Amino acid sequence: MNDIGVRDAVAGAVAQDVDVVVVGAGQAGLSGAYHLRRVGFEPGRDFVVLDHAPRPGGAWQFRWPSLTYGKVHGMHALPGMELTGADPERPSSEVVGAYFAAYENRFDLRVRRPVDVRRVREGENGRLLVETSAGAWSARALINATGTWDRPFWPRYPGQDTFLGRQLHTALYPGPEAFAGQRVVVVGGGASGTQHLMEIAPYAAGTTWVTRRPPVFREGPFDADRGRSAVAMVEERVRRGLAPRSVVSVTGLPVNDAIRQARAEGVLDRLPMFDRITPTGVAWDDGRHVEADVILWATGFRAAIDHLAPLRLREAGGGIRMEGTRAAADPRVHLVGYGPSASTIGANRAGRAAVRDIQRLLAGAPAAV
């Protein structure tokens, strides 16, 4: 391996040579780094992990304080180190942040932060040039594990700019106490929307739930067959180059005692999506109008992959066509935590699969089918 580096002809900067750059140190990025380490890649010499967050914890560190660890659905342990003894009443941001920090230390992953990856483009001699706020790296392969937290999705509706109240997204949700005595419209039929509603209802003057599609509540255990079916639906989209849907969006909302109580109390009585926003609330074309002080958009996130734009990986359908974890248009680029691997257990498996594929790529062997 050449540690002298190559010169970026455009910026004139010297880029450090590594075999693999891992972008992101959430569940997916740490999984990829672990498996690189496990098969013999040395952190700092053979690969580098770049993370733009201020501290360990991935997107978990930004979760609202009222999302305690006991409320988290399906947090799967990172490979090689279990998360044990966590206090279910402690905020998940603290629990997972401490766990990720301990994990980075235990496996000596040497995550560099805060580092903003600005763009990834074609470099010299068939390598990728990763340009960042902390310099440039020249890599033979890339594991992109940037998740979605940095790209909250805000739908646009007529009259949205006229609303006199407050609008905020799940990404900036402060906890239920901030809505005391207010009339709140929650938009979105996912897990975050239902959690927000159930938390806010005891504090607010009133809540209204609106979703584009009727919510699907799932009774009974989520067994392996149902899990594989859900993942297969998401895989089919990315295989066709369409923008991925989250795995959660095709599994439905798991019913527990809190959900049952909220449904019985009318907190989870859903209305169809409104047609426009007024200065004082939301309105439907049939004449209905709901007064509101706050509109909370629990409308999800999109993949944070704009830094990959110079590689022209996107298909006409808006997504990146995938073959396993690698981008079909560029076998040097692997996306973990994207599409079917956008879950904690999926990210672990994707990290392992990406590293296997990268080993073959660097050895000059054909990619696995």
mmCIF file of C-alpha atoms in Angstrom:
data_model
loop_
_atom_site.group_PDB
_atom_site.id
_atom_site.type_symbol
_atom_site.label_atom_id
_atom_site.label_comp_id
_atom_site.label_asym_id
_atom_site.label_seq_id
_atom_site.Cartn_x
_atom_site.Cartn_y
_atom_site.Cartn_z
ATOM 1 C CA MET A 1 0.000 0.000 0.000
ATOM 2 C CA ASN A 2 1.258 3.475 -0.894
ATOM 3 C CA ASP A 3 1.277 5.830 2.126
ATOM 4 C CA ILE A 4 2.776 8.770 0.237
ATOM 5 C CA GLY A 5 -0.614 9.884 -1.039
ATOM 6 C CA VAL A 6 -1.797 11.279 -4.346
ATOM 7 C CA ARG A 7 -2.314 14.887 -5.388
ATOM 8 C CA ASP A 8 -5.780 16.177 -6.108
ATOM 9 C CA ALA A 9 -5.246 18.010 -9.395
ATOM 10 C CA VAL A 10 -8.202 20.325 -8.775
ATOM 11 C CA ALA A 11 -7.686 21.400 -5.191
ATOM 12 C CA GLY A 12 -3.927 20.851 -5.047
ATOM 13 C CA ALA A 13 -4.247 18.964 -1.772
ATOM 14 C CA VAL A 14 -2.403 15.801 -0.882
ATOM 15 C CA ALA A 15 -4.776 12.924 -0.197
ATOM 16 C CA GLN A 16 -3.864 10.162 2.206
ATOM 17 C CA ASP A 17 -3.994 6.673 0.717
ATOM 18 C CA VAL A 18 -6.057 3.969 2.394
ATOM 19 C CA ASP A 19 -7.768 0.868 1.109
ATOM 20 C CA VAL A 20 -11.211 1.728 2.501
ATOM 21 C CA VAL A 21 -12.933 4.838 3.769
ATOM 22 C CA VAL A 22 -15.951 4.282 6.016
ATOM 23 C CA VAL A 23 -18.285 7.296 6.078
ATOM 24 C CA GLY A 24 -20.443 7.365 9.194
ATOM 25 C CA ALA A 25 -20.043 5.796 12.623
ATOM 26 C CA GLY A 26 -23.566 4.741 13.451
ATOM 27 C CA GLN A 27 -24.602 1.093 13.646
ATOM 28 C CA ALA A 28 -23.852 0.402 9.985
ATOM 29 C CA GLY A 29 -20.488 2.161 9.916
ATOM 30 C CA LEU A 30 -19.253 0.557 13.124
ATOM 31 C CA SER A 31 -20.354 -2.844 11.847
ATOM 32 C CA GLY A 32 -18.381 -2.313 8.645
ATOM 33 C CA ALA A 33 -15.330 -1.118 10.597
ATOM 34 C CA TYR A 34 -15.536 -4.113 12.945
ATOM 35 C CA HIS A 35 -15.573 -6.570 10.070
ATOM 36 C CA LEU A 36 -12.697 -4.771 8.330
ATOM 37 C CA ARG A 37 -10.693 -5.075 11.550
ATOM 38 C CA ARG A 38 -11.700 -8.709 11.961
ATOM 39 C CA VAL A 39 -10.322 -9.760 8.556
ATOM 40 C CA GLY A 40 -7.020 -7.967 9.057
ATOM 41 C CA PHE A 41 -7.424 -4.355 7.958
ATOM 42 C CA GLU A 42 -5.611 -1.978 10.294
ATOM 43 C CA PRO A 43 -7.421 1.220 11.342
ATOM 44 C CA GLY A 44 -5.509 4.349 10.399
ATOM 45 C CA ARG A 45 -3.314 2.462 7.965
ATOM 46 C CA ASP A 46 -5.663 0.368 5.821
ATOM 47 C CA PHE A 47 -8.958 2.075 6.565
ATOM 48 C CA VAL A 48 -10.339 5.170 8.218
ATOM 49 C CA VAL A 49 -13.741 5.865 9.775
ATOM 50 C CA LEU A 50 -15.024 9.423 9.334
ATOM 51 C CA ASP A 51 -17.994 10.693 11.336
ATOM 52 C CA HIS A 52 -19.492 14.176 11.265
ATOM 53 C CA ALA A 53 -21.284 13.843 14.615
ATOM 54 C CA PRO A 54 -19.654 15.496 17.646
ATOM 55 C CA ARG A 55 -19.500 12.300 19.714
ATOM 56 C CA PRO A 56 -20.174 8.544 19.527
ATOM 57 C CA GLY A 57 -23.760 7.348 19.174
ATOM 58 C CA GLY A 58 -24.680 7.853 15.527
ATOM 59 C CA ALA A 59 -28.163 9.301 15.084
ATOM 60 C CA TRP A 60 -29.132 7.972 18.514
ATOM 61 C CA GLN A 61 -27.300 10.839 20.225
ATOM 62 C CA PHE A 62 -29.835 13.272 18.756
ATOM 63 C CA ARG A 63 -32.962 11.446 19.922
ATOM 64 C CA TRP A 64 -35.354 13.279 22.222
ATOM 65 C CA PRO A 65 -34.894 12.789 25.981
ATOM 66 C CA SER A 66 -38.283 11.123 26.513
ATOM 67 C CA LEU A 67 -37.323 8.252 24.176
ATOM 68 C CA THR A 68 -35.975 6.016 26.911
ATOM 69 C CA TYR A 69 -34.150 2.808 26.154
ATOM 70 C CA GLY A 70 -37.162 0.783 27.260
ATOM 71 C CA LYS A 71 -39.269 2.366 24.494
ATOM 72 C CA VAL A 72 -36.831 1.469 21.714
ATOM 73 C CA HIS A 73 -38.098 -1.156 19.286
ATOM 74 C CA GLY A 74 -35.595 -3.776 18.200
ATOM 75 C CA MET A 75 -32.200 -2.301 19.046
ATOM 76 C CA HIS A 76 -29.827 -5.062 17.934
ATOM 77 C CA ALA A 77 -26.361 -5.326 19.452
ATOM 78 C CA LEU A 78 -23.303 -4.490 17.393
ATOM 79 C CA PRO A 79 -21.247 -7.488 16.235
ATOM 80 C CA GLY A 80 -18.832 -8.857 18.805
ATOM 81 C CA MET A 81 -20.129 -6.962 21.854
ATOM 82 C CA GLU A 82 -23.505 -7.196 23.530
ATOM 83 C CA LEU A 83 -25.315 -4.293 25.140
ATOM 84 C CA THR A 84 -26.197 -5.557 28.604
ATOM 85 C CA GLY A 85 -27.517 -4.108 31.836
ATOM 86 C CA ALA A 86 -28.954 -0.949 30.307
ATOM 87 C CA ASP A 87 -31.436 0.953 32.464
ATOM 88 C CA PRO A 88 -34.751 0.981 30.523
ATOM 89 C CA GLU A 89 -35.648 4.345 32.092
ATOM 90 C CA ARG A 90 -32.485 6.044 30.880
ATOM 91 C CA PRO A 91 -32.667 8.103 27.634
ATOM 92 C CA SER A 92 -31.742 5.981 24.640
ATOM 93 C CA SER A 93 -29.362 8.714 23.474
ATOM 94 C CA GLU A 94 -27.279 8.186 26.603
ATOM 95 C CA VAL A 95 -27.472 4.390 26.612
ATOM 96 C CA VAL A 96 -26.568 3.916 22.972
ATOM 97 C CA GLY A 97 -24.025 6.739 22.988
ATOM 98 C CA ALA A 98 -22.127 5.129 25.857
ATOM 99 C CA TYR A 99 -22.385 1.706 24.216
ATOM 100 C CA PHE A 100 -21.037 2.959 20.884
ATOM 101 C CA ALA A 101 -18.198 4.795 22.641
ATOM 102 C CA ALA A 102 -17.217 1.631 24.526
ATOM 103 C CA TYR A 103 -17.419 -0.340 21.291
ATOM 104 C CA GLU A 104 -15.126 2.049 19.422
ATOM 105 C CA ASN A 105 -12.604 1.811 22.261
ATOM 106 C CA ARG A 106 -12.778 -1.945 22.645
ATOM 107 C CA PHE A 107 -12.034 -2.621 18.979
ATOM 108 C CA ASP A 108 -9.706 0.371 18.562
ATOM 109 C CA LEU A 109 -11.654 1.716 15.562
ATOM 110 C CA ARG A 110 -10.084 5.205 15.837
ATOM 111 C CA VAL A 111 -13.095 7.102 14.527
ATOM 112 C CA ARG A 112 -12.190 10.590 13.353
ATOM 113 C CA ARG A 113 -14.735 13.245 14.299
ATOM 114 C CA PRO A 114 -16.170 15.695 13.671
ATOM 115 C CA VAL A 115 -15.369 15.333 9.959
ATOM 116 C CA ASP A 116 -17.810 16.414 7.253
ATOM 117 C CA VAL A 117 -17.522 14.449 4.017
ATOM 118 C CA ARG A 118 -18.234 17.015 1.315
ATOM 119 C CA ARG A 119 -18.028 14.919 -1.813
ATOM 120 C CA VAL A 120 -16.737 11.647 -3.222
ATOM 121 C CA ARG A 121 -15.513 11.714 -6.793
ATOM 122 C CA GLU A 122 -13.281 9.891 -9.233
ATOM 123 C CA GLY A 123 -9.638 10.146 -8.256
ATOM 124 C CA GLU A 124 -6.467 8.941 -9.925
ATOM 125 C CA ASN A 125 -5.517 5.423 -10.957
ATOM 126 C CA GLY A 126 -8.982 4.006 -10.453
ATOM 127 C CA ARG A 127 -9.287 5.234 -6.880
ATOM 128 C CA LEU A 128 -11.996 7.288 -5.201
ATOM 129 C CA LEU A 129 -11.197 10.734 -3.852
ATOM 130 C CA VAL A 130 -13.026 11.513 -0.593
ATOM 131 C CA GLU A 131 -12.954 15.258 0.104
ATOM 132 C CA THR A 132 -13.714 16.327 3.666
ATOM 133 C CA SER A 133 -13.443 19.158 6.151
ATOM 134 C CA ALA A 134 -10.309 17.463 7.507
ATOM 135 C CA GLY A 135 -8.507 16.867 4.228
ATOM 136 C CA ALA A 136 -8.784 14.246 1.516
ATOM 137 C CA TRP A 137 -8.421 10.482 1.359
ATOM 138 C CA SER A 138 -7.730 8.381 -1.712
ATOM 139 C CA ALA A 139 -9.444 5.003 -1.379
ATOM 140 C CA ARG A 140 -9.833 1.821 -3.346
ATOM 141 C CA ALA A 141 -13.300 1.262 -1.873
ATOM 142 C CA LEU A 142 -15.916 3.114 0.136
ATOM 143 C CA ILE A 143 -18.392 1.976 2.761
ATOM 144 C CA ASN A 144 -21.077 4.638 2.928
ATOM 145 C CA ALA A 145 -23.023 4.459 6.191
ATOM 146 C CA THR A 146 -24.490 7.944 6.461
ATOM 147 C CA GLY A 147 -28.043 6.906 7.301
ATOM 148 C CA THR A 148 -30.921 9.362 7.056
ATOM 149 C CA TRP A 149 -30.989 11.566 10.174
ATOM 150 C CA ASP A 150 -29.422 14.528 8.411
ATOM 151 C CA ARG A 151 -32.151 14.660 5.776
ATOM 152 C CA PRO A 152 -35.542 15.115 7.469
ATOM 153 C CA PHE A 153 -38.355 15.090 4.943
ATOM 154 C CA TRP A 154 -40.737 18.070 5.022
ATOM 155 C CA PRO A 155 -43.766 17.679 2.730
ATOM 156 C CA ARG A 156 -45.101 20.813 1.088
ATOM 157 C CA TYR A 157 -48.763 21.792 1.271
ATOM 158 C CA PRO A 158 -50.655 24.859 0.056
ATOM 159 C CA GLY A 159 -50.695 27.614 2.653
ATOM 160 C CA GLN A 160 -47.795 26.171 4.632
ATOM 161 C CA ASP A 161 -45.968 29.505 4.737
ATOM 162 C CA THR A 162 -49.033 31.287 6.117
ATOM 163 C CA PHE A 163 -49.298 29.231 9.301
ATOM 164 C CA LEU A 164 -48.980 31.484 12.347
ATOM 165 C CA GLY A 165 -48.110 28.705 14.767
ATOM 166 C CA ARG A 166 -44.988 26.581 15.094
ATOM 167 C CA GLN A 167 -43.876 23.855 12.708
ATOM 168 C CA LEU A 168 -41.181 21.350 13.584
ATOM 169 C CA HIS A 169 -39.934 17.962 12.470
ATOM 170 C CA THR A 170 -39.276 14.817 14.481
ATOM 171 C CA ALA A 171 -35.574 15.598 14.137
ATOM 172 C CA LEU A 172 -36.066 18.555 16.495
ATOM 173 C CA TYR A 173 -38.735 17.053 18.752
ATOM 174 C CA PRO A 174 -38.022 18.437 22.262
ATOM 175 C CA GLY A 175 -40.216 16.118 24.338
ATOM 176 C CA PRO A 176 -43.896 16.298 25.354
ATOM 177 C CA GLU A 177 -43.660 19.043 27.978
ATOM 178 C CA ALA A 178 -42.958 21.613 25.253
ATOM 179 C CA PHE A 179 -46.535 21.171 23.961
ATOM 180 C CA ALA A 180 -48.362 21.796 27.240
ATOM 181 C CA GLY A 181 -51.690 23.565 26.701
ATOM 182 C CA GLN A 182 -51.306 23.643 22.913
ATOM 183 C CA ARG A 183 -53.350 22.197 20.082
ATOM 184 C CA VAL A 184 -51.074 19.879 18.144
ATOM 185 C CA VAL A 185 -51.474 18.286 14.720
ATOM 186 C CA VAL A 186 -49.144 15.304 14.260
ATOM 187 C CA VAL A 187 -48.498 14.321 10.646
ATOM 188 C CA GLY A 188 -47.190 10.837 9.889
ATOM 189 C CA GLY A 189 -48.194 7.219 10.355
ATOM 190 C CA GLY A 190 -44.917 5.676 11.477
ATOM 191 C CA ALA A 191 -43.536 4.705 14.853
ATOM 192 C CA SER A 192 -42.351 8.239 15.648
ATOM 193 C CA GLY A 193 -45.767 9.740 14.940
ATOM 194 C CA THR A 194 -47.551 7.338 17.258
ATOM 195 C CA GLN A 195 -44.946 7.767 19.992
ATOM 196 C CA HIS A 196 -45.209 11.539 19.779
ATOM 197 C CA LEU A 197 -49.002 11.418 19.982
ATOM 198 C CA MET A 198 -49.056 9.162 23.008
ATOM 199 C CA GLU A 199 -46.512 11.322 24.817
ATOM 200 C CA ILE A 200 -48.025 14.685 23.920
ATOM 201 C CA ALA A 201 -51.699 13.836 24.554
ATOM 202 C CA PRO A 202 -51.565 14.134 28.386
ATOM 203 C CA TYR A 203 -49.966 17.597 28.115
ATOM 204 C CA ALA A 204 -51.656 19.154 25.093
ATOM 205 C CA ALA A 205 -54.964 20.963 24.914
ATOM 206 C CA GLY A 206 -55.805 18.633 22.051
ATOM 207 C CA THR A 207 -54.135 16.400 19.450
ATOM 208 C CA THR A 208 -55.079 15.510 15.888
ATOM 209 C CA TRP A 209 -53.433 12.706 13.928
ATOM 210 C CA VAL A 210 -53.323 12.817 10.129
ATOM 211 C CA THR A 211 -51.684 10.361 7.733
ATOM 212 C CA ARG A 212 -51.574 9.871 3.972
ATOM 213 C CA ARG A 213 -52.553 6.221 4.256
ATOM 214 C CA PRO A 214 -54.541 4.414 6.935
ATOM 215 C CA PRO A 215 -52.111 3.073 9.553
ATOM 216 C CA VAL A 216 -51.601 -0.671 9.703
ATOM 217 C CA PHE A 217 -51.417 -2.072 13.223
ATOM 218 C CA ARG A 218 -49.689 -5.445 13.494
ATOM 219 C CA GLU A 219 -50.849 -7.906 16.137
ATOM 220 C CA GLY A 220 -48.780 -10.888 17.143
ATOM 221 C CA PRO A 221 -45.067 -11.645 16.961
ATOM 222 C CA PHE A 222 -42.901 -10.398 14.137
ATOM 223 C CA ASP A 223 -41.399 -13.747 13.172
ATOM 224 C CA ALA A 224 -38.558 -14.551 10.777
ATOM 225 C CA ASP A 225 -40.843 -15.168 7.813
ATOM 226 C CA ARG A 226 -42.536 -11.787 8.178
ATOM 227 C CA GLY A 227 -39.159 -10.125 8.586
ATOM 228 C CA ARG A 228 -37.775 -11.718 5.427
ATOM 229 C CA SER A 229 -40.888 -10.725 3.504
ATOM 230 C CA ALA A 230 -40.566 -7.092 4.607
ATOM 231 C CA VAL A 231 -36.881 -6.918 3.717
ATOM 232 C CA ALA A 232 -37.572 -8.525 0.324
ATOM 233 C CA MET A 233 -40.052 -5.767 -0.513
ATOM 234 C CA VAL A 234 -37.472 -3.085 0.204
ATOM 235 C CA GLU A 235 -34.753 -5.015 -1.660
ATOM 236 C CA GLU A 236 -36.913 -5.166 -4.758
ATOM 237 C CA ARG A 237 -37.159 -1.370 -4.822
ATOM 238 C CA VAL A 238 -33.427 -0.749 -4.576
ATOM 239 C CA ARG A 239 -32.731 -3.498 -7.101
ATOM 240 C CA ARG A 240 -34.833 -1.481 -9.550
ATOM 241 C CA GLY A 241 -33.097 1.791 -8.706
ATOM 242 C CA LEU A 242 -36.085 3.275 -6.882
ATOM 243 C CA ALA A 243 -35.771 5.391 -3.770
ATOM 244 C CA PRO A 244 -35.916 2.973 -0.822
ATOM 245 C CA ARG A 245 -38.714 2.722 1.654
ATOM 246 C CA SER A 246 -37.776 1.906 5.209
ATOM 247 C CA VAL A 247 -38.216 -1.645 6.448
ATOM 248 C CA VAL A 248 -40.533 -0.280 9.160
ATOM 249 C CA SER A 249 -42.849 1.182 6.525
ATOM 250 C CA VAL A 250 -43.717 -2.284 5.261
ATOM 251 C CA THR A 251 -43.949 -4.073 8.610
ATOM 252 C CA GLY A 252 -46.804 -2.127 10.171
ATOM 253 C CA LEU A 253 -47.012 -0.746 13.708
ATOM 254 C CA PRO A 254 -46.558 -3.373 16.435
ATOM 255 C CA VAL A 255 -49.399 -3.349 18.939
ATOM 256 C CA ASN A 256 -48.529 -3.252 22.621
ATOM 257 C CA ASP A 257 -50.448 -2.277 25.755
ATOM 258 C CA ALA A 258 -49.681 1.427 25.323
ATOM 259 C CA ILE A 259 -50.970 1.356 21.732
ATOM 260 C CA ARG A 260 -54.132 -0.472 22.805
ATOM 261 C CA GLN A 261 -54.811 2.090 25.515
ATOM 262 C CA ALA A 262 -54.189 5.031 23.181
ATOM 263 C CA ARG A 263 -56.551 3.576 20.591
ATOM 264 C CA ALA A 264 -59.225 2.988 23.222
ATOM 265 C CA GLU A 265 -58.887 6.595 24.428
ATOM 266 C CA GLY A 266 -59.130 7.981 20.893
ATOM 267 C CA VAL A 267 -55.576 9.350 20.832
ATOM 268 C CA LEU A 268 -54.823 7.253 17.747
ATOM 269 C CA ASP A 269 -58.002 8.080 15.847
ATOM 270 C CA ARG A 270 -56.605 8.973 12.466
ATOM 271 C CA LEU A 271 -57.840 11.512 9.925
ATOM 272 C CA PRO A 272 -56.906 11.503 6.236
ATOM 273 C CA MET A 273 -54.305 13.986 5.083
ATOM 274 C CA PHE A 274 -55.484 17.574 5.021
ATOM 275 C CA ASP A 275 -55.592 19.473 1.735
ATOM 276 C CA ARG A 276 -54.106 22.770 2.850
ATOM 277 C CA ILE A 277 -52.738 24.714 5.780
ATOM 278 C CA THR A 278 -54.363 27.903 6.984
ATOM 279 C CA PRO A 279 -52.971 30.629 9.242
ATOM 280 C CA THR A 280 -54.711 29.015 12.217
ATOM 281 C CA GLY A 281 -54.698 25.305 11.429
ATOM 282 C CA VAL A 282 -55.315 22.701 8.737
ATOM 283 C CA ALA A 283 -58.269 22.259 6.382
ATOM 284 C CA TRP A 284 -59.855 19.687 4.109
ATOM 285 C CA ASP A 285 -61.742 20.291 0.881
ATOM 286 C CA ASP A 286 -64.902 18.849 2.453
ATOM 287 C CA GLY A 287 -65.098 21.885 4.735
ATOM 288 C CA ARG A 288 -63.482 20.507 7.859
ATOM 289 C CA HIS A 289 -60.968 22.677 9.698
ATOM 290 C CA VAL A 290 -58.866 21.921 12.764
ATOM 291 C CA GLU A 291 -57.388 24.764 14.783
ATOM 292 C CA ALA A 292 -53.745 24.235 15.698
ATOM 293 C CA ASP A 293 -50.901 25.930 17.519
ATOM 294 C CA VAL A 294 -48.306 23.412 16.365
ATOM 295 C CA ILE A 295 -47.827 21.140 13.359
ATOM 296 C CA LEU A 296 -45.393 18.324 14.128
ATOM 297 C CA TRP A 297 -44.102 16.624 10.975
ATOM 298 C CA ALA A 298 -43.287 13.003 11.816
ATOM 299 C CA THR A 299 -42.761 12.385 8.126
ATOM 300 C CA GLY A 300 -39.527 10.495 8.118
ATOM 301 C CA PHE A 301 -36.159 10.990 6.511
ATOM 302 C CA ARG A 302 -34.385 10.443 3.216
ATOM 303 C CA ALA A 303 -30.999 8.852 2.579
ATOM 304 C CA ALA A 304 -28.139 11.301 3.181
ATOM 305 C CA ILE A 305 -26.150 10.580 0.026
ATOM 306 C CA ASP A 306 -25.717 13.957 -1.660
ATOM 307 C CA HIS A 307 -21.937 13.729 -1.215
ATOM 308 C CA LEU A 308 -21.968 10.792 -3.659
ATOM 309 C CA ALA A 309 -23.527 12.912 -6.442
ATOM 310 C CA PRO A 310 -20.254 13.334 -8.429
ATOM 311 C CA LEU A 311 -20.199 9.561 -8.976
ATOM 312 C CA ARG A 312 -23.592 9.692 -10.747
ATOM 313 C CA LEU A 313 -24.962 6.610 -9.017
ATOM 314 C CA ARG A 314 -28.635 7.593 -8.963
ATOM 315 C CA GLU A 315 -31.061 5.976 -11.388
ATOM 316 C CA ALA A 316 -34.005 7.636 -13.095
ATOM 317 C CA GLY A 317 -36.249 6.269 -10.309
ATOM 318 C CA GLY A 318 -34.470 8.469 -7.772
ATOM 319 C CA GLY A 319 -32.549 5.767 -5.927
ATOM 320 C CA ILE A 320 -29.252 3.941 -6.292
ATOM 321 C CA ARG A 321 -29.627 0.543 -7.914
ATOM 322 C CA MET A 322 -28.057 -2.013 -5.632
ATOM 323 C CA GLU A 323 -26.570 -5.476 -6.032
ATOM 324 C CA GLY A 324 -26.320 -6.697 -2.485
ATOM 325 C CA THR A 325 -24.615 -3.833 -0.664
ATOM 326 C CA ARG A 326 -22.697 -2.460 -3.639
ATOM 327 C CA ALA A 327 -23.850 0.192 -6.064
ATOM 328 C CA ALA A 328 -24.535 -1.433 -9.418
ATOM 329 C CA ALA A 329 -22.971 1.538 -11.210
ATOM 330 C CA ASP A 330 -19.727 1.408 -9.203
ATOM 331 C CA PRO A 331 -18.575 -1.784 -7.439
ATOM 332 C CA ARG A 332 -16.135 0.234 -5.314
ATOM 333 C CA VAL A 333 -19.043 1.849 -3.460
ATOM 334 C CA HIS A 334 -21.005 -0.033 -0.815
ATOM 335 C CA LEU A 335 -24.042 1.372 0.953
ATOM 336 C CA VAL A 336 -24.833 -0.119 4.342
ATOM 337 C CA GLY A 337 -27.788 1.022 6.376
ATOM 338 C CA TYR A 338 -29.494 1.872 3.072
ATOM 339 C CA GLY A 339 -32.740 0.332 1.873
ATOM 340 C CA PRO A 340 -33.093 -3.248 3.129
ATOM 341 C CA SER A 341 -30.239 -2.849 5.624
ATOM 342 C CA ALA A 342 -31.788 0.224 7.284
ATOM 343 C CA SER A 343 -32.362 -1.557 10.580
ATOM 344 C CA THR A 344 -29.970 -2.403 13.367
ATOM 345 C CA ILE A 345 -29.763 -6.116 12.558
ATOM 346 C CA GLY A 346 -29.776 -5.396 8.827
ATOM 347 C CA ALA A 347 -26.892 -2.959 9.209
ATOM 348 C CA ASN A 348 -24.817 -5.606 11.002
ATOM 349 C CA ARG A 349 -25.338 -8.127 8.231
ATOM 350 C CA ALA A 350 -24.707 -5.539 5.533
ATOM 351 C CA GLY A 351 -21.418 -4.521 7.136
ATOM 352 C CA ARG A 352 -20.190 -8.100 7.015
ATOM 353 C CA ALA A 353 -21.374 -8.598 3.422
ATOM 354 C CA ALA A 354 -19.760 -5.343 2.263
ATOM 355 C CA VAL A 355 -16.393 -6.297 3.729
ATOM 356 C CA ARG A 356 -16.487 -9.718 2.069
ATOM 357 C CA ASP A 357 -17.191 -8.051 -1.264
ATOM 358 C CA ILE A 358 -14.466 -5.454 -0.751
ATOM 359 C CA GLN A 359 -11.934 -8.190 0.002
ATOM 360 C CA ARG A 360 -12.749 -9.766 -3.346
ATOM 361 C CA LEU A 361 -12.534 -6.413 -5.121
ATOM 362 C CA LEU A 362 -9.119 -5.590 -3.686
ATOM 363 C CA ALA A 363 -7.863 -9.075 -4.511
ATOM 364 C CA GLY A 364 -9.020 -8.677 -8.100
ATOM 365 C CA ALA A 365 -11.569 -11.481 -7.820
ATOM 366 C CA PRO A 366 -15.019 -11.293 -9.469
ATOM 367 C CA ALA A 367 -17.768 -9.821 -7.295
ATOM 368 C CA ALA A 368 -19.990 -12.333 -5.563
ATOM 369 C CA VAL A 369 -23.423 -12.818 -7.083
#
